[in-house]
Amino acid sequence: SLVDLSGSTNQKEDGFTPKVTLAWRPTGEIMVYATYSKGFRVGGINPNAGLLPTIPESYESDKVDNYEAGVKATLLDGRLSLDATVFHLDWKNIQARLFGPAPSYYSYVFNAGGADVDGVEFAGTVKFTDWASFSSNVTYQDAELTEFLPDTFGPNGGYAKGTTLPGSSKWTVANNLVLDFKDVTGAPTFEVAHFYLSKAPTAFAAAAERGGYSKFDVRASIGIGENFRILGFVNNLFDKKGVLSAPFADSFSVLGSIIRPRTYGLRADWHL
């Protein structure tokens, strides 16, 4: 005999997603601004709703209110540029996945809980000379649940207020030093790039963590004649085994993905 497992639901949502920015320039080199915006992730149907009466037919959108304020400045006759921002995100009605009882464990999505993300971003570039510059981007953020978030397999049935959001490293840093000798024969260039990511849980209640590593890349190039240029590079110079994701690890063993190991390369460019 045939069993009809199909299902349908009528769902309609109305919303308003504004974005408002106010900016002020006290001088031609400095701008201060503030922005408010709202976003959402669309809801949907639970395909397993017809299998268990306890599974809701559908789930709603979750919403984020974003507040940020910052300053941008260009100083020292253009040799120094600065960009600093503080931000706050208020995430409500989170779309969470639960599972029905054994033995089938039918999954479904519903709305519950909330989270806040507070942080500071900084970006700056300084041009020491006509051939040497350094840039840095630094982000600090604190991302935590503001309400209990249910989870079928979580401790005590979910995760408490104050739990760090998965993948939310507190520190992200990217630095770049560039030497560009335009007035030298062959216009050689040399670049050192550094990236740092602090530790963060890969999933709620996961034993493994992502981040906690620094990575360095180096590149050099030189022109030969007017139409030919050679570029050499070494990415992940010190061969760090940084974990990107390992949500199903029982310990700090890599049951997921890591950053690309040390990679050497040579590239030749030719143009008319």
XYZ file of C-alpha atoms in Angstrom:
272
model
C 0.000 0.000 0.000
C 1.058 3.592 -0.541
C 1.519 6.093 2.283
C 0.996 9.774 1.537
C 3.793 11.705 3.210
C 3.207 14.962 1.364
C 2.335 18.150 3.176
C 1.709 21.819 2.589
C 1.222 25.010 4.538
C 0.167 28.561 3.789
C 2.582 31.113 5.167
C 2.710 34.858 4.810
C 4.938 37.405 6.497
C 5.101 41.167 6.230
C 8.166 43.113 7.234
C 10.095 46.339 6.983
C 13.874 46.280 6.465
C 15.107 49.853 6.719
C 18.638 51.171 6.534
C 19.390 54.674 7.785
C 22.803 56.366 7.877
C 23.700 59.765 9.300
C 27.095 61.249 8.436
C 28.929 64.389 9.530
C 32.193 65.856 8.187
C 33.786 68.251 10.671
C 36.682 68.626 8.200
C 37.439 67.393 4.707
C 39.647 64.645 6.138
C 37.322 63.292 8.857
C 33.856 61.770 8.679
C 31.734 60.525 11.591
C 28.737 58.318 10.894
C 26.031 56.171 12.496
C 23.932 53.446 10.823
C 20.862 51.433 11.741
C 19.628 48.553 9.586
C 17.373 45.541 9.914
C 17.662 42.161 8.202
C 15.953 38.790 8.243
C 16.292 35.159 7.186
C 13.141 33.842 5.540
C 11.069 31.141 7.253
C 9.797 27.954 5.653
C 8.041 24.609 5.872
C 9.056 21.560 7.923
C 8.938 18.608 5.486
C 8.617 16.111 8.380
C 5.542 17.795 9.848
C 3.239 15.054 8.567
C 5.212 12.301 10.278
C 4.687 13.410 13.887
C 1.885 15.542 15.318
C 4.402 17.333 17.583
C 6.340 18.786 14.628
C 5.149 22.279 13.650
C 4.156 22.743 10.019
C 6.371 25.780 9.489
C 8.760 28.226 11.119
C 9.039 31.996 10.915
C 11.785 34.372 9.882
C 14.463 35.322 12.336
C 15.491 38.964 12.488
C 18.594 41.042 13.184
C 18.794 44.693 14.221
C 22.198 46.186 13.439
C 23.580 49.342 15.074
C 26.994 50.785 14.232
C 28.889 54.039 14.607
C 32.319 54.966 13.406
C 34.838 57.446 12.168
C 36.896 57.587 8.975
C 39.945 59.826 8.664
C 42.699 60.578 6.161
C 45.662 62.355 7.771
C 49.282 63.387 7.160
C 48.633 64.473 3.587
C 47.072 61.123 2.732
C 49.837 58.974 4.193
C 47.670 57.734 7.064
C 44.106 56.461 6.779
C 42.042 55.232 9.724
C 38.622 53.573 9.998
C 37.155 52.620 13.408
C 33.680 51.199 14.046
C 31.718 49.948 17.048
C 28.719 47.711 16.395
C 25.875 45.870 18.113
C 23.691 43.152 16.547
C 20.463 41.999 18.184
C 19.413 38.597 16.788
C 15.858 37.519 17.662
C 13.636 34.492 17.049
C 16.577 32.258 16.055
C 15.820 29.398 13.670
C 16.930 26.317 15.640
C 16.902 22.639 14.641
C 15.372 20.010 16.918
C 14.803 16.270 16.561
C 11.830 14.090 17.398
C 12.019 10.996 19.638
C 13.851 7.747 18.895
C 14.108 5.701 16.819
C 13.442 8.004 13.870
C 14.710 11.328 15.244
C 12.816 13.305 12.596
C 14.322 16.776 12.372
C 12.496 20.078 12.208
C 13.105 23.805 12.575
C 11.427 26.158 15.002
C 11.993 29.638 16.425
C 13.419 30.273 19.891
C 16.058 32.230 21.743
C 18.119 35.276 20.905
C 21.714 36.487 20.759
C 23.770 39.676 20.867
C 26.989 40.434 19.031
C 29.030 43.403 20.270
C 32.300 44.415 18.730
C 34.864 46.880 17.488
C 36.523 46.997 14.064
C 39.669 48.909 13.166
C 41.393 49.338 9.821
C 44.421 51.480 9.168
C 47.027 52.052 6.478
C 50.248 54.026 6.824
C 52.520 54.883 3.926
C 56.011 55.246 5.391
C 57.677 56.191 2.112
C 56.841 56.120 -1.585
C 57.847 52.436 -1.632
C 56.795 51.073 1.797
C 53.316 50.754 3.346
C 51.691 48.810 6.161
C 48.012 48.054 6.713
C 46.194 46.357 9.584
C 42.632 45.181 10.157
C 41.581 44.174 13.677
C 38.170 42.973 14.849
C 37.097 42.164 18.378
C 33.638 40.726 18.993
C 31.691 39.143 21.812
C 28.851 36.954 20.511
C 26.602 35.276 23.101
C 23.107 33.934 23.576
C 20.786 36.294 25.416
C 18.102 33.638 25.978
C 18.029 29.883 26.493
C 18.279 28.065 23.132
C 16.683 24.594 23.096
C 18.577 21.656 21.576
C 17.421 18.033 21.585
C 20.899 16.699 22.401
C 22.226 19.691 24.341
C 23.052 19.563 28.059
C 19.846 20.088 30.036
C 17.953 20.303 26.772
C 19.746 23.296 25.336
C 22.238 26.111 25.879
C 22.080 28.766 28.549
C 22.192 32.531 28.294
C 25.807 33.668 27.911
C 26.904 30.710 25.741
C 29.314 31.747 22.968
C 27.968 31.402 19.447
C 29.747 28.712 17.371
C 32.542 30.003 15.159
C 32.615 33.403 16.867
C 36.290 34.105 17.478
C 36.841 37.116 19.694
C 39.889 38.335 17.724
C 40.553 38.457 13.992
C 43.707 40.258 12.810
C 45.075 40.763 9.299
C 48.346 42.654 8.672
C 50.060 43.434 5.387
C 53.516 44.920 4.691
C 54.215 45.935 1.077
C 57.496 47.101 -0.456
C 57.061 48.382 -4.023
C 60.222 49.681 -5.689
C 58.673 51.330 -8.740
C 61.765 53.363 -9.604
C 64.151 50.368 -9.603
C 64.835 48.325 -12.728
C 62.214 45.561 -12.956
C 60.007 47.346 -10.367
C 60.465 44.543 -7.788
C 57.855 44.071 -5.057
C 57.885 42.197 -1.766
C 54.889 41.495 0.477
C 54.389 39.840 3.870
C 50.828 39.044 4.958
C 49.880 37.888 8.463
C 46.528 36.519 9.634
C 45.483 35.620 13.186
C 42.251 33.997 14.369
C 41.592 33.380 18.067
C 39.942 30.216 19.374
C 36.184 29.670 19.222
C 33.888 26.651 19.606
C 33.085 24.928 16.308
C 29.559 24.096 17.510
C 27.474 24.391 20.670
C 28.954 22.035 23.308
C 31.605 20.788 20.845
C 34.908 19.559 22.287
C 36.897 20.916 19.333
C 37.735 24.561 18.713
C 38.546 26.473 15.581
C 41.213 29.159 15.281
C 44.031 29.756 17.728
C 46.662 30.171 15.005
C 48.696 32.716 13.049
C 49.477 32.292 9.364
C 52.112 34.083 7.276
C 52.258 34.420 3.484
C 55.136 35.943 1.497
C 55.193 37.094 -2.128
C 57.811 38.639 -4.381
C 57.764 39.738 -8.008
C 60.035 41.305 -10.596
C 59.576 42.491 -14.140
C 61.757 41.311 -17.028
C 61.621 43.739 -19.891
C 58.427 45.657 -20.513
C 55.981 42.791 -21.005
C 57.039 39.958 -18.689
C 56.750 39.584 -14.923
C 57.512 36.703 -12.551
C 55.763 36.250 -9.214
C 56.810 33.756 -6.529
C 54.916 33.023 -3.328
C 54.850 30.830 -0.231
C 51.509 30.615 1.533
C 51.313 29.371 5.131
C 55.069 29.811 5.464
C 55.376 27.964 8.793
C 52.929 25.187 7.815
C 50.405 25.851 10.593
C 47.594 23.302 10.927
C 44.835 25.725 11.847
C 41.387 24.226 12.325
C 38.584 25.887 10.356
C 35.711 23.593 11.318
C 35.332 20.359 13.307
C 31.786 20.302 14.705
C 31.651 16.521 15.146
C 35.022 15.988 16.859
C 35.019 14.227 20.235
C 38.375 15.799 21.094
C 40.823 18.133 19.393
C 41.290 15.682 16.581
C 40.564 17.059 13.151
C 37.230 15.618 12.075
C 36.553 18.528 9.814
C 38.706 20.909 7.797
C 42.018 22.712 8.289
C 43.699 25.591 6.478
C 45.749 24.796 3.380
C 49.263 23.549 4.291
C 52.454 25.288 3.160
C 52.109 25.980 -0.558
C 54.825 27.147 -2.940
C 54.062 28.715 -6.296
C 55.538 30.528 -9.268
C 53.550 32.553 -11.764
C 54.585 34.208 -15.012
C 52.575 37.053 -16.566
C 53.006 38.316 -20.104
C 51.089 41.097 -21.807
C 51.300 43.017 -25.068
